[in-house]
Amino acid sequence: MACEKLHSELPGKVTLPSDENYDNRANAYHFLSARQRPQCIVSPSSAEDVSVALKVLRGFPDISFAIKSGGHSPHPDVANTNNGVVINLEGLDSIARSSDREDVYELGAGVTWGKVYEVLSKEKRSASGSRECTVGVGGFVTGGGLTYFSPERGFACDDVVNMQVVLASGDIVETNKTTNADLFRALKGSRSNVGIVTRVDIITHARDNIWGGAIMYPATTEDAQLEAFWDFKSSGIYDPHAQVEVSFIYSAAMGCSFVSNNHWYGQHIENPPTFKRFQDIKDQMTNTMRLETIDVFAKELSKYGPKDQHAVYVTTTFTLTPTIMKKINSLWNATSATLSTTQNILSVITYQQCPPPPPADAPNAMGFPATSKPHESLIIFIASLYWDLAADSDFVRQTSRDLMDKIEEATKAEGAFHLFKYMNYAAPWQNVLESYGNEAHDALKDVSAKYDPEGLFQRQALGFKL
């Protein structure tokens, strides 16, 4: 009944399973594990259409709905569903310079970062967006957003100056640090808990080529990699332009493990000395370090990244110590051996620094006070696993969960555990919103009660809930 009502209220914008283009739309997700069979797919072309959809769904309290911007999450029942409705925001794909500020661009929530970078690169500008071009703006920003410029500018949401959002009532409102400021804060890190963001107004900055790329090494360099990363983070000199992702990878297809590091320096500086410790590690298999645009780097990561497989992400955060990464790697190596018979398994763990906190006058939802220094010592960790067969999914997901339990036991034993979970890397079973701390979690509950008193988003919207 809900889909029939939506079809009546939004003619030409609702796709039913009987429609010819249903399969293409239902399967338009990056990973196989996120491809489900919703009762119908709503494709709004405006915030007003989103408002109509929410007003209809309020009348069907037993119908769940998912919100899709880019469809990059690997998890089922996040941006898709088998038993409800998908609100597909890809039609909200506008990119326009703000009439109020030349450095601000207004982005539709359904546009991908690749399209944004293509526009900005022509102006020799960039923005705090995804490091992959196929990721959608809305889900990325409302999940926080780790970017090429995070060591300097924080999470992507910290560069947002305004959001247009459709509330549970159907009202369309603007949110910023002076208008609906509590809602604005809540949207920066809570995804679909208080409304549907339809437009993001984000600061852009003059930026041409930056130094970046990837270096691949054999697995025998593991100890050298861990030592280099420890030196990079413990030098006592924080470089706000330098970013390193250290990844350890087991590939069943290749029959071996190896190391792949992504480095980016957010300035037009060739061979910055801060990366020398990694450059000096020998036996490099490939090295693509060079000066290039963000547009090209994002396309490169998307080209070589996994897709069209089943996948799971799971995350944790910890304080870096001289020994904790070695312990984590040992746990991961044992897990990869357990998974080695899974068809075409790709097992990856990645270490990267946490961004700095937002300023006091523009907080986000994630609970880091402006006076804190998470960028100096905290590491955001992700284990990402990819495989071919749906029949292996329960085994791989449980194995990833067991691995994370062991990793967090190790970080707690070393006094390095931190509660924070980065939403865009988190597994469905992880308590992301509680990980922001009691004060931040309570603030989100207050905002939910104020702007959604009947609990539409808590009751019906899929994803991490309060």
Short mmCIF file of C-alpha atoms in Angstrom, two decimals:
data_model
loop_
_atom_site.label_atom_id
_atom_site.label_comp_id
_atom_site.label_asym_id
_atom_site.label_seq_id
_atom_site.Cartn_x
_atom_site.Cartn_y
_atom_site.Cartn_z
CA MET A 1 0.00 0.00 0.00
CA ALA A 2 2.82 2.45 0.77
CA CYS A 3 4.32 2.05 -2.70
CA GLU A 4 0.93 2.50 -4.36
CA LYS A 5 0.43 5.72 -2.40
CA LEU A 6 3.92 6.96 -3.27
CA HIS A 7 3.31 6.10 -6.92
CA SER A 8 0.12 8.17 -6.83
CA GLU A 9 1.70 11.16 -5.07
CA LEU A 10 4.94 11.16 -7.10
CA PRO A 11 3.98 10.05 -10.62
CA GLY A 12 6.92 9.01 -12.77
CA LYS A 13 9.27 9.00 -9.76
CA VAL A 14 8.53 5.61 -8.18
CA THR A 15 9.95 2.37 -9.57
CA LEU A 16 8.11 -0.87 -8.81
CA PRO A 17 9.46 -4.44 -9.16
CA SER A 18 7.30 -4.87 -12.24
CA ASP A 19 8.92 -1.90 -14.00
CA GLU A 20 11.49 -2.49 -16.72
CA ASN A 21 14.21 -0.40 -15.07
CA TYR A 22 13.73 -1.85 -11.57
CA ASP A 23 16.64 -4.29 -11.72
CA ASN A 24 19.09 -1.62 -12.87
CA ARG A 25 18.09 0.69 -10.04
CA ALA A 26 17.97 -2.03 -7.38
CA ASN A 27 21.45 -3.19 -8.39
CA ALA A 28 23.04 0.27 -8.64
CA TYR A 29 25.19 -0.30 -5.56
CA HIS A 30 28.96 -0.59 -5.39
CA PHE A 31 28.99 -3.97 -3.62
CA LEU A 32 26.97 -7.15 -4.14
CA SER A 33 26.23 -7.34 -0.42
CA ALA A 34 24.26 -4.08 -0.60
CA ARG A 35 22.08 -5.14 -3.56
CA GLN A 36 18.63 -5.94 -2.24
CA ARG A 37 15.01 -5.99 -3.50
CA PRO A 38 13.01 -3.08 -2.06
CA GLN A 39 9.26 -2.91 -2.44
CA CYS A 40 9.77 0.24 -4.49
CA ILE A 41 12.36 2.91 -5.21
CA VAL A 42 11.50 6.60 -4.92
CA SER A 43 13.66 8.88 -7.11
CA PRO A 44 13.02 12.48 -6.06
CA SER A 45 14.26 15.38 -8.16
CA SER A 46 13.81 18.03 -5.47
CA ALA A 47 13.61 18.52 -1.73
CA GLU A 48 9.88 18.96 -2.20
CA ASP A 49 9.66 15.43 -3.60
CA VAL A 50 11.51 14.12 -0.54
CA SER A 51 9.01 15.98 1.63
CA VAL A 52 6.10 14.31 -0.14
CA ALA A 53 7.71 10.88 0.29
CA LEU A 54 8.23 11.37 4.03
CA LYS A 55 4.66 12.57 4.51
CA VAL A 56 3.42 9.41 2.81
CA LEU A 57 5.72 7.12 4.79
CA ARG A 58 4.55 8.65 8.08
CA GLY A 59 1.19 7.08 7.32
CA PHE A 60 2.74 3.61 7.09
CA PRO A 61 4.61 3.17 10.41
CA ASP A 62 5.42 -0.48 9.72
CA ILE A 63 7.29 0.31 6.49
CA SER A 64 11.03 0.87 6.80
CA PHE A 65 12.93 3.07 4.39
CA ALA A 66 16.56 3.46 3.35
CA ILE A 67 18.25 6.60 2.06
CA LYS A 68 20.72 6.28 -0.80
CA SER A 69 23.06 8.97 -2.08
CA GLY A 70 25.96 7.12 -3.77
CA GLY A 71 25.32 3.53 -2.64
CA HIS A 72 28.92 2.88 -1.59
CA SER A 73 28.31 1.22 1.78
CA PRO A 74 28.92 -2.56 1.63
CA HIS A 75 26.31 -3.38 4.26
CA PRO A 76 22.74 -4.48 3.62
CA ASP A 77 19.93 -2.50 5.27
CA VAL A 78 21.87 0.75 5.23
CA ALA A 79 21.14 2.38 1.87
CA ASN A 80 18.93 -0.45 0.64
CA THR A 81 16.32 -2.89 1.95
CA ASN A 82 14.46 -6.06 1.10
CA ASN A 83 11.31 -5.15 2.99
CA GLY A 84 10.73 -1.46 2.54
CA VAL A 85 11.26 1.61 0.41
CA VAL A 86 14.45 3.17 -0.94
CA ILE A 87 14.64 6.96 -1.29
CA ASN A 88 17.26 7.31 -3.99
CA LEU A 89 18.74 10.82 -3.96
CA GLU A 90 20.83 10.51 -7.14
CA GLY A 91 18.47 12.96 -8.90
CA LEU A 92 19.60 15.65 -6.46
CA ASP A 93 22.85 16.10 -8.36
CA SER A 94 23.29 19.86 -8.65
CA ILE A 95 26.67 21.56 -8.33
CA ALA A 96 26.56 25.36 -8.09
CA ARG A 97 28.70 28.15 -6.70
CA SER A 98 26.95 29.95 -3.86
CA SER A 99 25.62 33.42 -4.62
CA ASP A 100 26.63 34.48 -1.09
CA ARG A 101 30.23 33.25 -0.93
CA GLU A 102 32.60 32.62 -3.81
CA ASP A 103 34.43 29.88 -1.89
CA VAL A 104 31.25 27.89 -1.12
CA TYR A 105 29.65 25.39 -3.49
CA GLU A 106 26.12 24.05 -3.07
CA LEU A 107 26.04 20.30 -3.74
CA GLY A 108 23.02 18.08 -4.17
CA ALA A 109 23.10 15.18 -1.72
CA GLY A 110 23.00 12.62 -4.53
CA VAL A 111 25.90 13.88 -6.62
CA THR A 112 29.14 11.89 -6.49
CA TRP A 113 32.44 13.40 -5.44
CA GLY A 114 33.97 12.54 -8.79
CA LYS A 115 31.56 14.92 -10.50
CA VAL A 116 32.26 17.57 -7.88
CA TYR A 117 36.02 17.27 -8.37
CA GLU A 118 35.66 17.53 -12.15
CA VAL A 119 33.89 20.87 -11.76
CA LEU A 120 36.25 22.20 -9.09
CA SER A 121 39.44 21.14 -10.88
CA LYS A 122 38.53 23.41 -13.80
CA GLU A 123 38.58 26.28 -11.31
CA LYS A 124 41.82 25.03 -9.70
CA ARG A 125 39.89 24.41 -6.50
CA SER A 126 39.11 21.43 -4.33
CA ALA A 127 36.99 20.48 -1.33
CA SER A 128 36.94 18.16 1.66
CA GLY A 129 35.32 15.22 -0.08
CA SER A 130 35.72 11.49 -0.47
CA ARG A 131 39.00 9.98 -1.59
CA GLU A 132 37.04 7.86 -4.10
CA CYS A 133 35.08 9.42 -6.93
CA THR A 134 32.03 7.10 -6.82
CA VAL A 135 30.99 8.02 -3.26
CA GLY A 136 27.88 10.20 -2.82
CA VAL A 137 27.98 13.56 -1.07
CA GLY A 138 25.08 13.07 1.34
CA GLY A 139 25.97 9.83 3.07
CA PHE A 140 29.67 10.67 3.15
CA VAL A 141 29.26 14.06 4.83
CA THR A 142 26.56 13.03 7.30
CA GLY A 143 28.78 10.07 8.29
CA GLY A 144 31.67 12.45 9.06
CA GLY A 145 33.95 12.02 6.07
CA LEU A 146 37.69 11.31 5.95
CA THR A 147 39.26 13.32 3.14
CA TYR A 148 42.51 14.18 1.38
CA PHE A 149 42.71 17.26 3.62
CA SER A 150 41.58 15.82 6.96
CA PRO A 151 44.90 16.41 8.80
CA GLU A 152 44.49 20.12 8.03
CA ARG A 153 40.72 20.66 7.89
CA GLY A 154 39.15 17.89 9.98
CA PHE A 155 36.28 15.71 8.90
CA ALA A 156 34.45 16.65 5.71
CA CYS A 157 31.43 17.77 7.71
CA ASP A 158 33.60 20.37 9.45
CA ASP A 159 33.94 22.25 6.14
CA VAL A 160 30.18 22.37 5.65
CA VAL A 161 28.59 25.76 6.33
CA ASN A 162 24.94 24.93 5.66
CA MET A 163 22.67 21.99 4.95
CA GLN A 164 19.17 21.83 3.56
CA VAL A 165 17.24 19.08 5.32
CA VAL A 166 13.77 17.60 5.14
CA LEU A 167 12.38 16.89 8.60
CA ALA A 168 10.03 14.10 9.64
CA SER A 169 7.16 16.59 9.42
CA GLY A 170 7.99 17.19 5.75
CA ASP A 171 9.20 20.71 6.50
CA ILE A 172 12.23 21.81 4.47
CA VAL A 173 14.65 23.86 6.56
CA GLU A 174 18.13 25.35 6.33
CA THR A 175 20.63 24.53 9.07
CA ASN A 176 23.90 26.24 9.94
CA LYS A 177 25.69 27.52 13.02
CA THR A 178 23.18 30.35 13.53
CA THR A 179 19.94 28.80 12.22
CA ASN A 180 18.79 25.50 13.74
CA ALA A 181 22.32 25.19 15.11
CA ASP A 182 21.55 22.14 17.25
CA LEU A 183 20.19 20.31 14.20
CA PHE A 184 23.21 21.38 12.14
CA ARG A 185 25.57 19.87 14.69
CA ALA A 186 23.55 16.65 14.87
CA LEU A 187 23.57 16.14 11.10
CA LYS A 188 27.38 16.15 11.06
CA GLY A 189 27.99 12.54 12.01
CA SER A 190 24.58 10.95 12.65
CA ARG A 191 23.32 10.14 9.12
CA SER A 192 19.59 9.30 8.97
CA ASN A 193 18.61 10.03 12.56
CA VAL A 194 17.02 13.49 12.43
CA GLY A 195 16.20 14.21 8.79
CA ILE A 196 17.15 13.71 5.14
CA VAL A 197 19.84 16.08 3.92
CA THR A 198 19.11 17.19 0.37
CA ARG A 199 21.82 19.81 -0.15
CA VAL A 200 25.26 20.41 1.34
CA ASP A 201 26.97 23.82 1.13
CA ILE A 202 30.70 23.27 1.55
CA ILE A 203 33.78 25.46 1.63
CA THR A 204 36.16 24.99 -1.30
CA HIS A 205 39.75 26.13 -1.37
CA ALA A 206 42.30 27.06 -4.01
CA ARG A 207 44.24 23.89 -4.76
CA ASP A 208 45.91 22.71 -7.94
CA ASN A 209 48.22 19.69 -7.89
CA ILE A 210 49.19 18.03 -4.63
CA TRP A 211 51.81 15.36 -3.93
CA GLY A 212 50.38 11.88 -3.58
CA GLY A 213 50.06 8.33 -4.79
CA ALA A 214 50.70 4.79 -3.60
CA ILE A 215 53.72 2.60 -2.91
CA MET A 216 53.42 -1.19 -2.82
CA TYR A 217 55.92 -3.36 -0.96
CA PRO A 218 56.34 -7.09 -0.25
CA ALA A 219 55.06 -8.40 3.08
CA THR A 220 58.66 -8.78 4.29
CA THR A 221 58.72 -4.99 4.88
CA GLU A 222 56.06 -5.22 7.62
CA ASP A 223 58.36 -4.32 10.52
CA ALA A 224 59.88 -1.44 8.58
CA GLN A 225 56.37 -0.12 7.77
CA LEU A 226 55.28 -0.23 11.40
CA GLU A 227 58.46 1.50 12.53
CA ALA A 228 58.07 4.19 9.86
CA PHE A 229 54.46 4.84 10.84
CA TRP A 230 55.38 5.03 14.51
CA ASP A 231 58.14 7.52 13.69
CA PHE A 232 55.75 9.53 11.49
CA LYS A 233 53.18 9.86 14.29
CA SER A 234 55.48 10.13 17.31
CA SER A 235 57.98 12.68 16.00
CA GLY A 236 56.39 15.47 18.04
CA ILE A 237 56.02 17.57 14.90
CA TYR A 238 52.48 17.55 13.51
CA ASP A 239 52.39 18.35 9.81
CA PRO A 240 48.79 19.38 8.92
CA HIS A 241 49.34 18.66 5.24
CA ALA A 242 50.73 15.11 5.56
CA GLN A 243 48.53 12.03 5.47
CA VAL A 244 49.53 8.37 5.41
CA GLU A 245 47.33 5.30 5.06
CA VAL A 246 49.25 2.10 5.79
CA SER A 247 47.44 -0.99 4.49
CA PHE A 248 48.32 -4.65 4.88
CA ILE A 249 46.64 -6.87 2.31
CA TYR A 250 46.11 -10.60 1.85
CA SER A 251 44.90 -11.63 -1.61
CA ALA A 252 43.77 -15.20 -2.25
CA ALA A 253 43.91 -14.49 -5.99
CA MET A 254 47.58 -13.56 -5.72
CA GLY A 255 48.29 -16.20 -3.09
CA CYS A 256 50.25 -13.79 -0.91
CA SER A 257 50.25 -10.76 1.35
CA PHE A 258 51.74 -7.35 0.61
CA VAL A 259 51.73 -3.74 1.82
CA SER A 260 50.18 -0.77 0.05
CA ASN A 261 50.60 2.75 1.41
CA ASN A 262 48.70 5.80 0.21
CA HIS A 263 50.42 9.11 0.88
CA TRP A 264 49.03 12.59 0.24
CA TYR A 265 50.54 15.96 0.96
CA GLY A 266 47.95 18.69 0.57
CA GLN A 267 50.30 21.22 -1.01
CA HIS A 268 52.10 21.62 -4.33
CA ILE A 269 55.39 20.35 -2.89
CA GLU A 270 57.35 17.58 -4.56
CA ASN A 271 58.89 14.87 -2.35
CA PRO A 272 58.03 16.44 1.03
CA PRO A 273 60.56 15.22 3.61
CA THR A 274 57.85 13.96 5.98
CA PHE A 275 57.37 10.90 3.71
CA LYS A 276 61.08 10.10 3.40
CA ARG A 277 60.93 7.34 6.02
CA PHE A 278 58.46 5.45 3.79
CA GLN A 279 60.22 6.28 0.53
CA ASP A 280 63.43 4.83 1.94
CA ILE A 281 61.92 1.37 2.52
CA LYS A 282 63.39 -0.78 -0.22
CA ASP A 283 62.04 -3.60 -2.37
CA GLN A 284 59.19 -1.46 -3.66
CA MET A 285 56.89 -3.28 -6.08
CA THR A 286 55.29 -0.11 -7.51
CA ASN A 287 55.56 3.60 -6.78
CA THR A 288 53.09 6.14 -8.24
CA MET A 289 54.05 9.15 -6.12
CA ARG A 290 53.76 12.38 -8.12
CA LEU A 291 52.12 15.79 -8.33
CA GLU A 292 48.52 15.44 -9.50
CA THR A 293 44.99 16.79 -9.03
CA ILE A 294 42.50 15.45 -6.49
CA ASP A 295 40.23 14.62 -9.41
CA VAL A 296 42.78 12.18 -10.82
CA PHE A 297 43.73 10.68 -7.45
CA ALA A 298 40.05 9.97 -6.65
CA LYS A 299 39.52 8.30 -10.03
CA GLU A 300 42.64 6.21 -9.49
CA LEU A 301 41.50 4.93 -6.09
CA SER A 302 38.08 4.04 -7.47
CA LYS A 303 39.58 2.29 -10.50
CA TYR A 304 41.74 -0.06 -8.46
CA GLY A 305 39.50 -0.50 -5.43
CA PRO A 306 37.32 -3.61 -4.97
CA LYS A 307 33.75 -3.58 -6.31
CA ASP A 308 31.04 -5.99 -7.44
CA GLN A 309 31.86 -8.35 -4.54
CA HIS A 310 30.38 -9.01 -1.13
CA ALA A 311 32.10 -6.92 1.53
CA VAL A 312 32.14 -5.99 5.19
CA TYR A 313 33.80 -3.09 7.02
CA VAL A 314 34.50 -3.00 10.75
CA THR A 315 36.38 -0.31 12.66
CA THR A 316 37.96 0.75 15.92
CA THR A 317 40.06 3.61 17.25
CA PHE A 318 43.07 3.48 19.55
CA THR A 319 45.96 5.49 20.87
CA LEU A 320 49.16 4.63 19.06
CA THR A 321 51.80 2.86 21.14
CA PRO A 322 55.15 1.38 20.06
CA THR A 323 53.79 -2.17 20.11
CA ILE A 324 50.03 -2.17 19.46
CA MET A 325 50.18 -2.28 15.65
CA LYS A 326 52.41 -5.37 15.71
CA LYS A 327 49.91 -7.12 17.96
CA ILE A 328 47.03 -6.15 15.66
CA ASN A 329 48.93 -7.35 12.61
CA SER A 330 49.55 -10.72 14.24
CA LEU A 331 45.83 -11.11 14.94
CA TRP A 332 45.00 -10.12 11.36
CA ASN A 333 47.57 -12.55 9.90
CA ALA A 334 45.96 -15.39 11.82
CA THR A 335 42.50 -14.32 10.63
CA SER A 336 43.65 -14.13 7.02
CA ALA A 337 44.92 -17.69 7.29
CA THR A 338 41.48 -18.74 8.58
CA LEU A 339 39.85 -17.02 5.60
CA SER A 340 42.30 -18.26 2.99
CA THR A 341 39.99 -20.98 1.64
CA THR A 342 37.15 -18.49 1.03
CA GLN A 343 36.78 -17.98 -2.72
CA ASN A 344 38.71 -14.91 -3.90
CA ILE A 345 38.97 -13.44 -0.42
CA LEU A 346 40.69 -10.08 -0.11
CA SER A 347 41.53 -9.15 3.47
CA VAL A 348 42.74 -5.63 4.22
CA ILE A 349 43.59 -3.67 7.36
CA THR A 350 44.38 0.04 7.24
CA TYR A 351 45.81 2.48 9.77
CA GLN A 352 45.38 6.26 9.45
CA GLN A 353 45.44 9.25 11.75
CA CYS A 354 42.31 10.75 13.28
CA PRO A 355 41.49 14.30 12.12
CA PRO A 356 41.72 17.31 14.42
CA PRO A 357 38.57 18.39 16.29
CA PRO A 358 36.16 21.03 14.98
CA PRO A 359 36.32 24.61 16.30
CA ALA A 360 34.28 25.44 19.39
CA ASP A 361 31.80 27.58 17.44
CA ALA A 362 31.08 24.86 14.85
CA PRO A 363 30.94 21.48 16.64
CA ASN A 364 29.99 18.23 14.97
CA ALA A 365 28.09 15.28 16.44
CA MET A 366 31.12 13.08 17.10
CA GLY A 367 32.04 14.27 20.55
CA PHE A 368 35.63 15.53 20.23
CA PRO A 369 35.97 18.81 22.22
CA ALA A 370 37.66 21.72 20.47
CA THR A 371 40.46 21.58 23.05
CA SER A 372 41.23 17.90 22.45
CA LYS A 373 44.04 16.63 20.23
CA PRO A 374 42.90 13.38 18.61
CA HIS A 375 45.04 14.10 15.55
CA GLU A 376 48.23 13.79 17.56
CA SER A 377 47.81 10.26 18.88
CA LEU A 378 44.59 8.54 17.79
CA ILE A 379 44.50 6.03 14.94
CA ILE A 380 41.36 5.14 13.02
CA PHE A 381 41.56 1.49 11.99
CA ILE A 382 39.46 -0.40 9.46
CA ALA A 383 39.38 -4.07 8.53
CA SER A 384 37.71 -4.51 5.14
CA LEU A 385 37.01 -7.95 3.67
CA TYR A 386 35.82 -8.78 0.16
CA TRP A 387 34.66 -12.11 -1.27
CA ASP A 388 32.72 -13.65 -4.17
CA LEU A 389 29.99 -15.95 -2.89
CA ALA A 390 26.89 -15.05 -0.87
CA ALA A 391 27.15 -18.49 0.74
CA ASP A 392 30.36 -17.36 2.50
CA SER A 393 28.86 -14.16 3.90
CA ASP A 394 27.87 -15.36 7.38
CA PHE A 395 31.29 -16.95 7.90
CA VAL A 396 33.25 -13.90 6.75
CA ARG A 397 31.14 -11.44 8.73
CA GLN A 398 31.43 -13.51 11.90
CA THR A 399 35.17 -13.87 11.36
CA SER A 400 35.53 -10.10 10.99
CA ARG A 401 33.53 -9.61 14.17
CA ASP A 402 35.73 -12.08 16.04
CA LEU A 403 38.83 -10.31 14.74
CA MET A 404 37.60 -6.94 16.00
CA ASP A 405 36.75 -8.40 19.40
CA LYS A 406 40.33 -9.67 19.68
CA ILE A 407 41.79 -6.36 18.49
CA GLU A 408 39.80 -4.38 21.04
CA GLU A 409 40.82 -6.81 23.77
CA ALA A 410 44.44 -6.13 22.79
CA THR A 411 44.03 -2.34 22.78
CA LYS A 412 42.28 -2.44 26.15
CA ALA A 413 45.04 -4.62 27.61
CA GLU A 414 47.59 -2.08 26.43
CA GLY A 415 45.58 0.89 27.72
CA ALA A 416 45.21 2.16 24.16
CA PHE A 417 41.49 1.56 23.50
CA HIS A 418 39.34 4.51 22.49
CA LEU A 419 35.54 4.32 22.33
CA PHE A 420 35.11 6.29 19.07
CA LYS A 421 33.83 4.46 15.98
CA TYR A 422 33.99 6.24 12.62
CA MET A 423 30.54 5.75 11.10
CA ASN A 424 31.54 5.38 7.46
CA TYR A 425 33.80 2.44 8.37
CA ALA A 426 31.55 0.81 10.97
CA ALA A 427 29.79 -2.55 10.83
CA PRO A 428 26.03 -2.65 11.52
CA TRP A 429 26.55 -4.33 14.90
CA GLN A 430 28.85 -1.59 16.21
CA ASN A 431 27.41 1.06 18.55
CA VAL A 432 28.57 4.10 16.61
CA LEU A 433 26.40 6.83 18.12
CA GLU A 434 27.09 5.66 21.68
CA SER A 435 30.81 5.74 20.85
CA TYR A 436 30.63 9.54 20.60
CA GLY A 437 30.39 9.70 24.39
CA ASN A 438 27.50 10.31 26.79
CA GLU A 439 27.30 14.07 26.28
CA ALA A 440 27.25 13.88 22.48
CA HIS A 441 24.86 10.92 22.49
CA ASP A 442 22.46 12.73 24.83
CA ALA A 443 22.62 15.82 22.61
CA LEU A 444 21.60 13.71 19.62
CA LYS A 445 18.67 12.28 21.57
CA ASP A 446 17.55 15.80 22.47
CA VAL A 447 17.70 16.91 18.84
CA SER A 448 15.78 13.82 17.74
CA ALA A 449 13.04 14.49 20.28
CA LYS A 450 12.83 18.17 19.24
CA TYR A 451 12.75 17.77 15.45
CA ASP A 452 11.17 14.31 15.20
CA PRO A 453 8.89 14.03 18.24
CA GLU A 454 6.95 11.09 16.80
CA GLY A 455 10.19 9.15 16.16
CA LEU A 456 9.80 8.56 12.41
CA PHE A 457 13.54 8.26 11.79
CA GLN A 458 14.14 6.08 14.83
CA ARG A 459 11.24 3.80 13.95
CA GLN A 460 11.44 3.54 10.16
CA ALA A 461 14.73 4.85 8.76
CA LEU A 462 17.43 2.19 8.42
CA GLY A 463 21.01 2.62 9.61
CA PHE A 464 22.66 3.36 12.96
CA LYS A 465 20.04 4.42 15.50
CA LEU A 466 20.08 6.26 18.81
#
